[in-house]
Amino acid sequence: MVTTEKLNLLAPGHRACPGCGAAIALRQILRVVGRETIVVSATGCVETFTSPYGQSAWEVPWMHSLFENSAAVASGVEAALEAKGEKANVVIISGDGGTFDIGMGAMSGMFERKHNITYICYDNEAYMNTGVQRSSATPYAATTTTSPAGKNSYGKMEFKKDVPAIALAHDVEYVATTSIAYPQDLMNKVKKAIGIKGPKYIQIHTPCCIGWGFDSSQTIAMGKLAAETGLVPLFEVEKGKQMVVRKIKNTKPIQEYLNKQNRFRHLAKEDKEKIMEKLQEICNDNVKRFGISE
Ligand SMILES: Cc1ncc(C[n+]2csc(CCOP(=O)(O)OP(=O)(O)O)c2C)c(N)n1
Ligand SMILES: [Mg+2]
């Protein structure tokens, strides 16, 4: 159940790239969390494009943490609210680098201490703010500036870290994956999370036209294809309940997704067939494991 009120708590004039998936995510998140919210953001694109020196696009109280400690800072905010007997939604918005990599320890602590916080990771699958370096969220075989495809490499050689599973292992109240390509799904999940007491984790797939190499008009299309191929499964797990998975009628072959992005362009060569097959296998495994097919 989502409000149809056109609440916009992200002021226009911010400096996101045209077609930025993270900016779309922010609009969707802020539409449902409402004004009684305090946001803590780790260093990354979102922090950078919403808060150039002396300016802010945030229409809610907002705090910038370091790259690594948004969950620790938000824990302090939540503890202060508790001590003062005041109420507000405490929401973290952090990139995949700030979540999967450098902020993992702080996030684990926040989950374990059972803070009443909604941790939202916008996953653009690399360190975009600093020039497209690989993170542990970067998909297998994608080229980045620190996992460059070339004569002796086919891009990133490791698989994407399963952070939703790590969150679930902390026995948190709610874990969900979603995508900006499915705004109702995204808003429903954020709305549900903020209504549940305790730690929650939401991972939003946010395509990045600059880092992935596609036209800025195709951000939503890329998000859709990621889900339709099974590469990015969309699901939610409420504590004590069965996992609910967003079903896909006819899953699409992974080539359809890969062919449209420069970060996978090197896979078009014949000798890279095996790598393509590996990526298709990842999708097939997801379809099976999550029961994605309708
Ligand atoms: C301790 C530390 N190391 C490195 C940096 C430089 N740095 C700033 S943002 C960033 C990458 C952020 O990546 P991510 O969290 O995925 O967010 P995105 O830029 O993709 O939005 C890095 C490496 C930093 N600010 N602090
Ligand atoms: Mg990132």
PDB file of C-alpha atoms and ligand atoms in Angstrom:
ATOM      1  CA  MET A   1       0.000   0.000   0.000  1.00  0.00           C
ATOM      2  CA  VAL A   2       1.662   3.145  -1.226  1.00  0.00           C
ATOM      3  CA  THR A   3       0.594   6.764  -1.000  1.00  0.00           C
ATOM      4  CA  THR A   4      -0.266   8.483  -4.263  1.00  0.00           C
ATOM      5  CA  GLU A   5       0.683  11.829  -2.762  1.00  0.00           C
ATOM      6  CA  LYS A   6       3.410  13.375  -4.902  1.00  0.00           C
ATOM      7  CA  LEU A   7       5.687  14.107  -1.987  1.00  0.00           C
ATOM      8  CA  ASN A   8       9.090  15.190  -3.215  1.00  0.00           C
ATOM      9  CA  LEU A   9      11.697  15.560  -0.494  1.00  0.00           C
ATOM     10  CA  LEU A  10      14.649  15.685  -2.892  1.00  0.00           C
ATOM     11  CA  ALA A  11      14.869  19.247  -4.161  1.00  0.00           C
ATOM     12  CA  PRO A  12      15.544  19.825  -7.851  1.00  0.00           C
ATOM     13  CA  GLY A  13      18.879  21.289  -8.878  1.00  0.00           C
ATOM     14  CA  HIS A  14      21.024  18.529  -7.411  1.00  0.00           C
ATOM     15  CA  ARG A  15      23.970  17.403  -9.497  1.00  0.00           C
ATOM     16  CA  ALA A  16      23.283  13.786 -10.397  1.00  0.00           C
ATOM     17  CA  CYS A  17      24.137  12.743 -13.951  1.00  0.00           C
ATOM     18  CA  PRO A  18      21.154  12.628 -16.337  1.00  0.00           C
ATOM     19  CA  GLY A  19      19.699   9.128 -16.131  1.00  0.00           C
ATOM     20  CA  CYS A  20      21.238   8.406 -12.702  1.00  0.00           C
ATOM     21  CA  GLY A  21      19.619   5.318 -11.191  1.00  0.00           C
ATOM     22  CA  ALA A  22      20.556   6.354  -7.650  1.00  0.00           C
ATOM     23  CA  ALA A  23      18.723   9.699  -8.027  1.00  0.00           C
ATOM     24  CA  ILE A  24      15.614   7.804  -9.152  1.00  0.00           C
ATOM     25  CA  ALA A  25      15.944   5.568  -6.085  1.00  0.00           C
ATOM     26  CA  LEU A  26      16.149   8.607  -3.793  1.00  0.00           C
ATOM     27  CA  ARG A  27      12.945  10.077  -5.218  1.00  0.00           C
ATOM     28  CA  GLN A  28      11.142   6.784  -4.692  1.00  0.00           C
ATOM     29  CA  ILE A  29      12.516   6.239  -1.172  1.00  0.00           C
ATOM     30  CA  LEU A  30      11.755   9.763   0.035  1.00  0.00           C
ATOM     31  CA  ARG A  31       8.237   9.622  -1.323  1.00  0.00           C
ATOM     32  CA  VAL A  32       7.342   6.926   1.181  1.00  0.00           C
ATOM     33  CA  VAL A  33       9.513   7.581   4.227  1.00  0.00           C
ATOM     34  CA  GLY A  34       7.974  11.029   4.702  1.00  0.00           C
ATOM     35  CA  ARG A  35       9.116  14.107   6.583  1.00  0.00           C
ATOM     36  CA  GLU A  36       9.611  12.476   9.998  1.00  0.00           C
ATOM     37  CA  THR A  37      12.863  10.952   8.832  1.00  0.00           C
ATOM     38  CA  ILE A  38      16.560  11.428   9.497  1.00  0.00           C
ATOM     39  CA  VAL A  39      18.863  10.194   6.724  1.00  0.00           C
ATOM     40  CA  VAL A  40      22.507   9.248   7.174  1.00  0.00           C
ATOM     41  CA  SER A  41      24.514   8.910   3.945  1.00  0.00           C
ATOM     42  CA  ALA A  42      27.923   7.389   3.450  1.00  0.00           C
ATOM     43  CA  THR A  43      30.389   9.072   1.114  1.00  0.00           C
ATOM     44  CA  GLY A  44      29.593   8.194  -2.494  1.00  0.00           C
ATOM     45  CA  CYS A  45      27.694   9.574  -5.482  1.00  0.00           C
ATOM     46  CA  VAL A  46      24.485  10.278  -3.527  1.00  0.00           C
ATOM     47  CA  GLU A  47      26.295  12.307  -0.900  1.00  0.00           C
ATOM     48  CA  THR A  48      28.308  14.136  -3.544  1.00  0.00           C
ATOM     49  CA  PHE A  49      25.516  15.102  -5.912  1.00  0.00           C
ATOM     50  CA  THR A  50      23.048  16.101  -3.180  1.00  0.00           C
ATOM     51  CA  SER A  51      25.384  18.221  -1.084  1.00  0.00           C
ATOM     52  CA  PRO A  52      27.960  20.287  -2.952  1.00  0.00           C
ATOM     53  CA  TYR A  53      29.631  22.677  -0.507  1.00  0.00           C
ATOM     54  CA  GLY A  54      27.102  25.078   0.978  1.00  0.00           C
ATOM     55  CA  GLN A  55      24.075  23.447  -0.617  1.00  0.00           C
ATOM     56  CA  SER A  56      21.697  20.599   0.117  1.00  0.00           C
ATOM     57  CA  ALA A  57      18.957  18.913  -1.912  1.00  0.00           C
ATOM     58  CA  TRP A  58      17.582  17.189   1.199  1.00  0.00           C
ATOM     59  CA  GLU A  59      14.205  18.332   2.513  1.00  0.00           C
ATOM     60  CA  VAL A  60      14.625  16.091   5.575  1.00  0.00           C
ATOM     61  CA  PRO A  61      17.359  16.214   8.240  1.00  0.00           C
ATOM     62  CA  TRP A  62      20.410  14.632   6.648  1.00  0.00           C
ATOM     63  CA  MET A  63      23.834  13.724   7.926  1.00  0.00           C
ATOM     64  CA  HIS A  64      26.938  12.791   5.993  1.00  0.00           C
ATOM     65  CA  SER A  65      29.088  10.086   7.555  1.00  0.00           C
ATOM     66  CA  LEU A  66      32.404   8.747   6.326  1.00  0.00           C
ATOM     67  CA  PHE A  67      32.579   6.132   3.569  1.00  0.00           C
ATOM     68  CA  GLU A  68      32.861   3.346   6.138  1.00  0.00           C
ATOM     69  CA  ASN A  69      30.695   4.268   9.101  1.00  0.00           C
ATOM     70  CA  SER A  70      27.140   5.238   8.116  1.00  0.00           C
ATOM     71  CA  ALA A  71      25.721   2.410  10.251  1.00  0.00           C
ATOM     72  CA  ALA A  72      27.731   3.519  13.322  1.00  0.00           C
ATOM     73  CA  VAL A  73      26.651   7.163  12.886  1.00  0.00           C
ATOM     74  CA  ALA A  74      23.008   6.160  12.371  1.00  0.00           C
ATOM     75  CA  SER A  75      23.218   3.938  15.479  1.00  0.00           C
ATOM     76  CA  GLY A  76      24.189   7.033  17.465  1.00  0.00           C
ATOM     77  CA  VAL A  77      21.326   9.034  15.960  1.00  0.00           C
ATOM     78  CA  GLU A  78      18.855   6.315  16.852  1.00  0.00           C
ATOM     79  CA  ALA A  79      20.237   5.966  20.402  1.00  0.00           C
ATOM     80  CA  ALA A  80      19.980   9.751  20.884  1.00  0.00           C
ATOM     81  CA  LEU A  81      16.339   9.760  19.728  1.00  0.00           C
ATOM     82  CA  GLU A  82      15.620   6.910  22.135  1.00  0.00           C
ATOM     83  CA  ALA A  83      17.302   8.746  25.042  1.00  0.00           C
ATOM     84  CA  LYS A  84      15.339  11.913  24.300  1.00  0.00           C
ATOM     85  CA  GLY A  85      12.072  10.025  23.895  1.00  0.00           C
ATOM     86  CA  GLU A  86      11.653  11.351  20.355  1.00  0.00           C
ATOM     87  CA  LYS A  87      10.507   9.480  17.292  1.00  0.00           C
ATOM     88  CA  ALA A  88      11.720   9.566  13.691  1.00  0.00           C
ATOM     89  CA  ASN A  89      12.522   7.058  10.981  1.00  0.00           C
ATOM     90  CA  VAL A  90      16.274   6.573  10.869  1.00  0.00           C
ATOM     91  CA  VAL A  91      17.314   5.631   7.335  1.00  0.00           C
ATOM     92  CA  ILE A  92      20.794   4.904   6.007  1.00  0.00           C
ATOM     93  CA  ILE A  93      21.459   5.429   2.312  1.00  0.00           C
ATOM     94  CA  SER A  94      24.800   3.989   1.301  1.00  0.00           C
ATOM     95  CA  GLY A  95      26.382   2.736  -1.922  1.00  0.00           C
ATOM     96  CA  ASP A  96      27.514  -0.805  -2.612  1.00  0.00           C
ATOM     97  CA  GLY A  97      31.120   0.097  -1.774  1.00  0.00           C
ATOM     98  CA  GLY A  98      30.015   1.615   1.531  1.00  0.00           C
ATOM     99  CA  THR A  99      27.926  -1.472   2.257  1.00  0.00           C
ATOM    100  CA  PHE A 100      29.442  -4.595   0.680  1.00  0.00           C
ATOM    101  CA  ASP A 101      33.034  -3.538   1.349  1.00  0.00           C
ATOM    102  CA  ILE A 102      34.196  -0.863   3.728  1.00  0.00           C
ATOM    103  CA  GLY A 103      31.034  -0.420   5.844  1.00  0.00           C
ATOM    104  CA  MET A 104      30.344  -4.111   6.365  1.00  0.00           C
ATOM    105  CA  GLY A 105      31.671  -4.168   9.959  1.00  0.00           C
ATOM    106  CA  ALA A 106      29.658  -1.132  11.056  1.00  0.00           C
ATOM    107  CA  MET A 107      26.542  -2.549   9.404  1.00  0.00           C
ATOM    108  CA  SER A 108      27.029  -5.915  11.106  1.00  0.00           C
ATOM    109  CA  GLY A 109      27.294  -4.163  14.486  1.00  0.00           C
ATOM    110  CA  MET A 110      24.143  -2.170  13.852  1.00  0.00           C
ATOM    111  CA  PHE A 111      22.248  -5.351  12.938  1.00  0.00           C
ATOM    112  CA  GLU A 112      23.605  -7.251  15.929  1.00  0.00           C
ATOM    113  CA  ARG A 113      22.727  -4.480  18.412  1.00  0.00           C
ATOM    114  CA  LYS A 114      19.192  -4.490  16.967  1.00  0.00           C
ATOM    115  CA  HIS A 115      18.982  -0.786  16.212  1.00  0.00           C
ATOM    116  CA  ASN A 116      15.680   0.415  14.846  1.00  0.00           C
ATOM    117  CA  ILE A 117      17.149   1.526  11.513  1.00  0.00           C
ATOM    118  CA  THR A 118      16.363   0.914   7.842  1.00  0.00           C
ATOM    119  CA  TYR A 119      19.636   0.335   6.004  1.00  0.00           C
ATOM    120  CA  ILE A 120      19.226   1.014   2.274  1.00  0.00           C
ATOM    121  CA  CYS A 121      22.044   0.126  -0.105  1.00  0.00           C
ATOM    122  CA  TYR A 122      21.803   1.621  -3.597  1.00  0.00           C
ATOM    123  CA  ASP A 123      23.717  -0.866  -5.648  1.00  0.00           C
ATOM    124  CA  ASN A 124      25.265   0.564  -8.829  1.00  0.00           C
ATOM    125  CA  GLU A 125      27.804  -2.257  -8.746  1.00  0.00           C
ATOM    126  CA  ALA A 126      31.052  -0.289  -8.436  1.00  0.00           C
ATOM    127  CA  TYR A 127      32.722   2.719  -6.799  1.00  0.00           C
ATOM    128  CA  MET A 128      31.209   5.217  -9.217  1.00  0.00           C
ATOM    129  CA  ASN A 129      31.985   8.440  -7.389  1.00  0.00           C
ATOM    130  CA  THR A 130      35.724   7.878  -7.634  1.00  0.00           C
ATOM    131  CA  GLY A 131      35.812   6.611 -11.228  1.00  0.00           C
ATOM    132  CA  VAL A 132      34.296   3.138 -11.581  1.00  0.00           C
ATOM    133  CA  GLN A 133      36.530   0.924  -9.443  1.00  0.00           C
ATOM    134  CA  ARG A 134      35.317  -2.627  -8.799  1.00  0.00           C
ATOM    135  CA  SER A 135      33.527  -3.448  -5.564  1.00  0.00           C
ATOM    136  CA  SER A 136      32.441  -6.820  -4.225  1.00  0.00           C
ATOM    137  CA  ALA A 137      29.024  -5.974  -5.730  1.00  0.00           C
ATOM    138  CA  THR A 138      30.444  -5.727  -9.264  1.00  0.00           C
ATOM    139  CA  PRO A 139      29.155  -8.647 -11.325  1.00  0.00           C
ATOM    140  CA  TYR A 140      31.396 -11.387 -12.644  1.00  0.00           C
ATOM    141  CA  ALA A 141      33.226 -10.457 -15.886  1.00  0.00           C
ATOM    142  CA  ALA A 142      32.390  -6.730 -15.828  1.00  0.00           C
ATOM    143  CA  THR A 143      35.246  -4.449 -16.746  1.00  0.00           C
ATOM    144  CA  THR A 144      36.049  -1.625 -14.330  1.00  0.00           C
ATOM    145  CA  THR A 145      39.099   0.598 -13.944  1.00  0.00           C
ATOM    146  CA  THR A 146      40.528  -1.790 -11.337  1.00  0.00           C
ATOM    147  CA  SER A 147      39.376  -5.003 -13.042  1.00  0.00           C
ATOM    148  CA  PRO A 148      40.107  -4.052 -16.644  1.00  0.00           C
ATOM    149  CA  ALA A 149      39.363  -6.492 -19.433  1.00  0.00           C
ATOM    150  CA  GLY A 150      42.378  -7.038 -21.655  1.00  0.00           C
ATOM    151  CA  LYS A 151      44.670  -9.616 -23.130  1.00  0.00           C
ATOM    152  CA  ASN A 152      45.047 -11.571 -19.897  1.00  0.00           C
ATOM    153  CA  SER A 153      41.778 -10.735 -18.198  1.00  0.00           C
ATOM    154  CA  TYR A 154      38.062 -10.897 -18.932  1.00  0.00           C
ATOM    155  CA  GLY A 155      37.138  -8.246 -16.331  1.00  0.00           C
ATOM    156  CA  LYS A 156      36.267  -8.968 -12.719  1.00  0.00           C
ATOM    157  CA  MET A 157      37.074 -12.576 -11.956  1.00  0.00           C
ATOM    158  CA  GLU A 158      35.159 -12.884  -8.697  1.00  0.00           C
ATOM    159  CA  PHE A 159      31.437 -13.281  -8.106  1.00  0.00           C
ATOM    160  CA  LYS A 160      29.090 -10.785  -6.512  1.00  0.00           C
ATOM    161  CA  LYS A 161      28.949 -10.976  -2.717  1.00  0.00           C
ATOM    162  CA  ASP A 162      25.587 -12.121  -1.356  1.00  0.00           C
ATOM    163  CA  VAL A 163      24.910  -9.351   1.150  1.00  0.00           C
ATOM    164  CA  PRO A 164      21.166 -10.034   1.568  1.00  0.00           C
ATOM    165  CA  ALA A 165      22.156 -13.524   2.789  1.00  0.00           C
ATOM    166  CA  ILE A 166      24.651 -11.941   5.209  1.00  0.00           C
ATOM    167  CA  ALA A 167      21.915  -9.632   6.512  1.00  0.00           C
ATOM    168  CA  LEU A 168      19.605 -12.627   6.928  1.00  0.00           C
ATOM    169  CA  ALA A 169      22.306 -14.443   8.883  1.00  0.00           C
ATOM    170  CA  HIS A 170      22.054 -11.593  11.439  1.00  0.00           C
ATOM    171  CA  ASP A 171      18.417 -12.537  11.960  1.00  0.00           C
ATOM    172  CA  VAL A 172      17.255  -8.997  11.127  1.00  0.00           C
ATOM    173  CA  GLU A 173      13.564  -8.170  10.982  1.00  0.00           C
ATOM    174  CA  TYR A 174      13.283  -7.592   7.250  1.00  0.00           C
ATOM    175  CA  VAL A 175      15.485  -8.088   4.185  1.00  0.00           C
ATOM    176  CA  ALA A 176      14.483  -7.122   0.652  1.00  0.00           C
ATOM    177  CA  THR A 177      15.996  -6.653  -2.784  1.00  0.00           C
ATOM    178  CA  THR A 178      14.331  -4.350  -5.265  1.00  0.00           C
ATOM    179  CA  SER A 179      15.029  -2.210  -8.331  1.00  0.00           C
ATOM    180  CA  ILE A 180      14.285   1.293  -9.550  1.00  0.00           C
ATOM    181  CA  ALA A 181      12.725  -0.378 -12.607  1.00  0.00           C
ATOM    182  CA  TYR A 182       9.861  -1.508 -10.352  1.00  0.00           C
ATOM    183  CA  PRO A 183       8.858   1.644  -8.438  1.00  0.00           C
ATOM    184  CA  GLN A 184       5.781   0.161  -6.747  1.00  0.00           C
ATOM    185  CA  ASP A 185       7.821  -2.828  -5.576  1.00  0.00           C
ATOM    186  CA  LEU A 186      10.512  -0.488  -4.263  1.00  0.00           C
ATOM    187  CA  MET A 187       8.127   1.862  -2.480  1.00  0.00           C
ATOM    188  CA  ASN A 188       6.088  -0.970  -0.971  1.00  0.00           C
ATOM    189  CA  LYS A 189       9.232  -2.544   0.437  1.00  0.00           C
ATOM    190  CA  VAL A 190      10.610   0.696   1.888  1.00  0.00           C
ATOM    191  CA  LYS A 191       7.207   1.513   3.392  1.00  0.00           C
ATOM    192  CA  LYS A 192       6.986  -1.938   4.929  1.00  0.00           C
ATOM    193  CA  ALA A 193      10.523  -1.738   6.329  1.00  0.00           C
ATOM    194  CA  ILE A 194      10.058   1.586   8.106  1.00  0.00           C
ATOM    195  CA  GLY A 195       6.878   0.230   9.721  1.00  0.00           C
ATOM    196  CA  ILE A 196       8.780  -2.656  11.349  1.00  0.00           C
ATOM    197  CA  LYS A 197      10.774  -2.106  14.555  1.00  0.00           C
ATOM    198  CA  GLY A 198      14.404  -3.252  14.586  1.00  0.00           C
ATOM    199  CA  PRO A 199      17.117  -3.527  11.933  1.00  0.00           C
ATOM    200  CA  LYS A 200      16.073  -3.815   8.280  1.00  0.00           C
ATOM    201  CA  TYR A 201      18.125  -4.160   5.086  1.00  0.00           C
ATOM    202  CA  ILE A 202      17.001  -3.183   1.573  1.00  0.00           C
ATOM    203  CA  GLN A 203      19.223  -3.499  -1.491  1.00  0.00           C
ATOM    204  CA  ILE A 204      18.158  -1.465  -4.517  1.00  0.00           C
ATOM    205  CA  HIS A 205      19.559  -2.204  -7.946  1.00  0.00           C
ATOM    206  CA  THR A 206      20.391   1.211  -9.449  1.00  0.00           C
ATOM    207  CA  PRO A 207      21.888   1.082 -12.970  1.00  0.00           C
ATOM    208  CA  CYS A 208      24.594   3.667 -13.697  1.00  0.00           C
ATOM    209  CA  CYS A 209      24.821   4.842 -17.319  1.00  0.00           C
ATOM    210  CA  ILE A 210      28.332   6.277 -16.928  1.00  0.00           C
ATOM    211  CA  GLY A 211      29.902   3.312 -15.148  1.00  0.00           C
ATOM    212  CA  TRP A 212      28.129   0.580 -17.093  1.00  0.00           C
ATOM    213  CA  GLY A 213      28.262   2.315 -20.466  1.00  0.00           C
ATOM    214  CA  PHE A 214      24.742   2.694 -21.810  1.00  0.00           C
ATOM    215  CA  ASP A 215      22.667   5.636 -23.008  1.00  0.00           C
ATOM    216  CA  SER A 216      21.157   7.700 -20.199  1.00  0.00           C
ATOM    217  CA  SER A 217      17.658   7.101 -21.594  1.00  0.00           C
ATOM    218  CA  GLN A 218      18.032   3.355 -20.865  1.00  0.00           C
ATOM    219  CA  THR A 219      18.398   3.298 -17.063  1.00  0.00           C
ATOM    220  CA  ILE A 220      14.992   1.784 -16.372  1.00  0.00           C
ATOM    221  CA  ALA A 221      15.338  -0.639 -19.308  1.00  0.00           C
ATOM    222  CA  MET A 222      18.648  -1.911 -17.857  1.00  0.00           C
ATOM    223  CA  GLY A 223      17.067  -2.389 -14.439  1.00  0.00           C
ATOM    224  CA  LYS A 224      14.196  -4.339 -16.001  1.00  0.00           C
ATOM    225  CA  LEU A 225      16.518  -6.586 -17.996  1.00  0.00           C
ATOM    226  CA  ALA A 226      18.617  -7.342 -14.919  1.00  0.00           C
ATOM    227  CA  ALA A 227      15.514  -8.716 -13.225  1.00  0.00           C
ATOM    228  CA  GLU A 228      14.075 -10.357 -16.349  1.00  0.00           C
ATOM    229  CA  THR A 229      17.239 -12.362 -16.981  1.00  0.00           C
ATOM    230  CA  GLY A 230      17.298 -13.593 -13.386  1.00  0.00           C
ATOM    231  CA  LEU A 231      20.662 -11.952 -12.716  1.00  0.00           C
ATOM    232  CA  VAL A 232      19.110  -9.735 -10.034  1.00  0.00           C
ATOM    233  CA  PRO A 233      16.410 -11.595  -8.113  1.00  0.00           C
ATOM    234  CA  LEU A 234      13.816  -9.407  -6.374  1.00  0.00           C
ATOM    235  CA  PHE A 235      12.533 -10.815  -3.097  1.00  0.00           C
ATOM    236  CA  GLU A 236      11.634 -10.016   0.484  1.00  0.00           C
ATOM    237  CA  VAL A 237      11.941 -11.910   3.742  1.00  0.00           C
ATOM    238  CA  GLU A 238       9.984 -10.799   6.748  1.00  0.00           C
ATOM    239  CA  LYS A 239      11.211 -12.472   9.927  1.00  0.00           C
ATOM    240  CA  GLY A 240       9.272 -15.636  10.607  1.00  0.00           C
ATOM    241  CA  LYS A 241       7.594 -15.640   7.189  1.00  0.00           C
ATOM    242  CA  GLN A 242       8.211 -17.349   3.862  1.00  0.00           C
ATOM    243  CA  MET A 243      10.351 -15.540   1.297  1.00  0.00           C
ATOM    244  CA  VAL A 244       8.244 -13.727  -1.321  1.00  0.00           C
ATOM    245  CA  VAL A 245       9.818 -13.593  -4.797  1.00  0.00           C
ATOM    246  CA  ARG A 246       8.850 -11.356  -7.700  1.00  0.00           C
ATOM    247  CA  LYS A 247       8.052 -13.779 -10.527  1.00  0.00           C
ATOM    248  CA  ILE A 248       9.106 -13.331 -14.146  1.00  0.00           C
ATOM    249  CA  LYS A 249       6.894 -14.750 -16.915  1.00  0.00           C
ATOM    250  CA  ASN A 250       9.507 -15.455 -19.582  1.00  0.00           C
ATOM    251  CA  THR A 251      13.067 -15.031 -18.415  1.00  0.00           C
ATOM    252  CA  LYS A 252      15.329 -13.490 -21.055  1.00  0.00           C
ATOM    253  CA  PRO A 253      18.778 -14.730 -22.095  1.00  0.00           C
ATOM    254  CA  ILE A 254      21.630 -12.922 -20.373  1.00  0.00           C
ATOM    255  CA  GLN A 255      23.097 -11.799 -23.741  1.00  0.00           C
ATOM    256  CA  GLU A 256      20.231  -9.330 -24.086  1.00  0.00           C
ATOM    257  CA  TYR A 257      21.475  -7.591 -20.950  1.00  0.00           C
ATOM    258  CA  LEU A 258      25.208  -7.893 -21.618  1.00  0.00           C
ATOM    259  CA  ASN A 259      25.075  -6.701 -25.234  1.00  0.00           C
ATOM    260  CA  LYS A 260      23.690  -3.343 -24.223  1.00  0.00           C
ATOM    261  CA  GLN A 261      26.488  -2.332 -21.845  1.00  0.00           C
ATOM    262  CA  ASN A 262      30.073  -1.328 -22.539  1.00  0.00           C
ATOM    263  CA  ARG A 263      31.258  -2.967 -19.317  1.00  0.00           C
ATOM    264  CA  PHE A 264      30.536  -6.354 -20.931  1.00  0.00           C
ATOM    265  CA  ARG A 265      31.509  -5.433 -24.499  1.00  0.00           C
ATOM    266  CA  HIS A 266      34.680  -7.550 -24.390  1.00  0.00           C
ATOM    267  CA  LEU A 267      32.538 -10.685 -23.956  1.00  0.00           C
ATOM    268  CA  ALA A 268      31.225 -10.416 -27.526  1.00  0.00           C
ATOM    269  CA  LYS A 269      34.449 -12.065 -28.787  1.00  0.00           C
ATOM    270  CA  GLU A 270      34.194 -15.744 -29.677  1.00  0.00           C
ATOM    271  CA  ASP A 271      36.798 -16.952 -27.171  1.00  0.00           C
ATOM    272  CA  LYS A 272      34.691 -15.462 -24.375  1.00  0.00           C
ATOM    273  CA  GLU A 273      31.759 -17.799 -24.948  1.00  0.00           C
ATOM    274  CA  LYS A 274      32.571 -19.723 -21.760  1.00  0.00           C
ATOM    275  CA  ILE A 275      32.335 -16.526 -19.701  1.00  0.00           C
ATOM    276  CA  MET A 276      28.931 -15.748 -21.213  1.00  0.00           C
ATOM    277  CA  GLU A 277      27.854 -19.289 -20.369  1.00  0.00           C
ATOM    278  CA  LYS A 278      29.014 -18.811 -16.776  1.00  0.00           C
ATOM    279  CA  LEU A 279      26.883 -15.683 -16.503  1.00  0.00           C
ATOM    280  CA  GLN A 280      23.906 -17.564 -17.945  1.00  0.00           C
ATOM    281  CA  GLU A 281      24.521 -20.277 -15.345  1.00  0.00           C
ATOM    282  CA  ILE A 282      24.379 -17.679 -12.552  1.00  0.00           C
ATOM    283  CA  CYS A 283      20.982 -16.568 -13.880  1.00  0.00           C
ATOM    284  CA  ASN A 284      19.743 -20.157 -14.209  1.00  0.00           C
ATOM    285  CA  ASP A 285      20.821 -20.901 -10.634  1.00  0.00           C
ATOM    286  CA  ASN A 286      18.962 -17.832  -9.384  1.00  0.00           C
ATOM    287  CA  VAL A 287      15.818 -18.794 -11.303  1.00  0.00           C
ATOM    288  CA  LYS A 288      15.947 -22.228  -9.689  1.00  0.00           C
ATOM    289  CA  ARG A 289      17.013 -21.181  -6.205  1.00  0.00           C
ATOM    290  CA  PHE A 290      14.463 -18.370  -5.869  1.00  0.00           C
ATOM    291  CA  GLY A 291      11.709 -19.922  -7.978  1.00  0.00           C
ATOM    292  CA  ILE A 292      11.616 -16.878 -10.255  1.00  0.00           C
ATOM    293  CA  SER A 293       9.745 -18.411 -13.215  1.00  0.00           C
ATOM    294  CA  GLU A 294       6.018 -17.874 -13.175  1.00  0.00           C
TER     295      GLU A 294
HETATM  296  C1  LIG B   1      38.280   5.512   3.908  1.00  0.00           C
HETATM  297  C2  LIG B   1      38.003   6.025   2.545  1.00  0.00           C
HETATM  298  N1  LIG B   1      38.548   5.412   1.483  1.00  0.00           N
HETATM  299  C3  LIG B   1      38.304   5.862   0.246  1.00  0.00           C
HETATM  300  C4  LIG B   1      37.517   6.969   0.053  1.00  0.00           C
HETATM  301  C5  LIG B   1      37.279   7.485  -1.339  1.00  0.00           C
HETATM  302  N2  LIG B   1      35.942   7.201  -1.806  1.00  0.00           N
HETATM  303  C6  LIG B   1      34.925   8.088  -1.702  1.00  0.00           C
HETATM  304  S1  LIG B   1      33.494   7.523  -2.324  1.00  0.00           S
HETATM  305  C7  LIG B   1      34.207   6.074  -2.793  1.00  0.00           C
HETATM  306  C8  LIG B   1      33.441   5.014  -3.518  1.00  0.00           C
HETATM  307  C9  LIG B   1      32.007   4.930  -3.167  1.00  0.00           C
HETATM  308  O1  LIG B   1      31.458   3.797  -3.750  1.00  0.00           O
HETATM  309  P1  LIG B   1      29.985   3.357  -3.441  1.00  0.00           P
HETATM  310  O2  LIG B   1      29.784   3.205  -1.997  1.00  0.00           O
HETATM  311  O3  LIG B   1      29.667   2.175  -4.287  1.00  0.00           O
HETATM  312  O4  LIG B   1      29.111   4.618  -3.897  1.00  0.00           O
HETATM  313  P2  LIG B   1      28.979   5.249  -5.385  1.00  0.00           P
HETATM  314  O5  LIG B   1      30.098   6.189  -5.560  1.00  0.00           O
HETATM  315  O6  LIG B   1      29.002   4.127  -6.354  1.00  0.00           O
HETATM  316  O7  LIG B   1      27.675   5.965  -5.359  1.00  0.00           O
HETATM  317  C10 LIG B   1      35.562   6.034  -2.427  1.00  0.00           C
HETATM  318  C11 LIG B   1      36.480   4.930  -2.719  1.00  0.00           C
HETATM  319  C12 LIG B   1      36.952   7.596   1.193  1.00  0.00           C
HETATM  320  N3  LIG B   1      36.139   8.653   1.087  1.00  0.00           N
HETATM  321  N4  LIG B   1      37.214   7.121   2.419  1.00  0.00           N
HETATM  322 MG    MG B   2      28.557   2.082  -6.028  1.00  0.00          MG
END
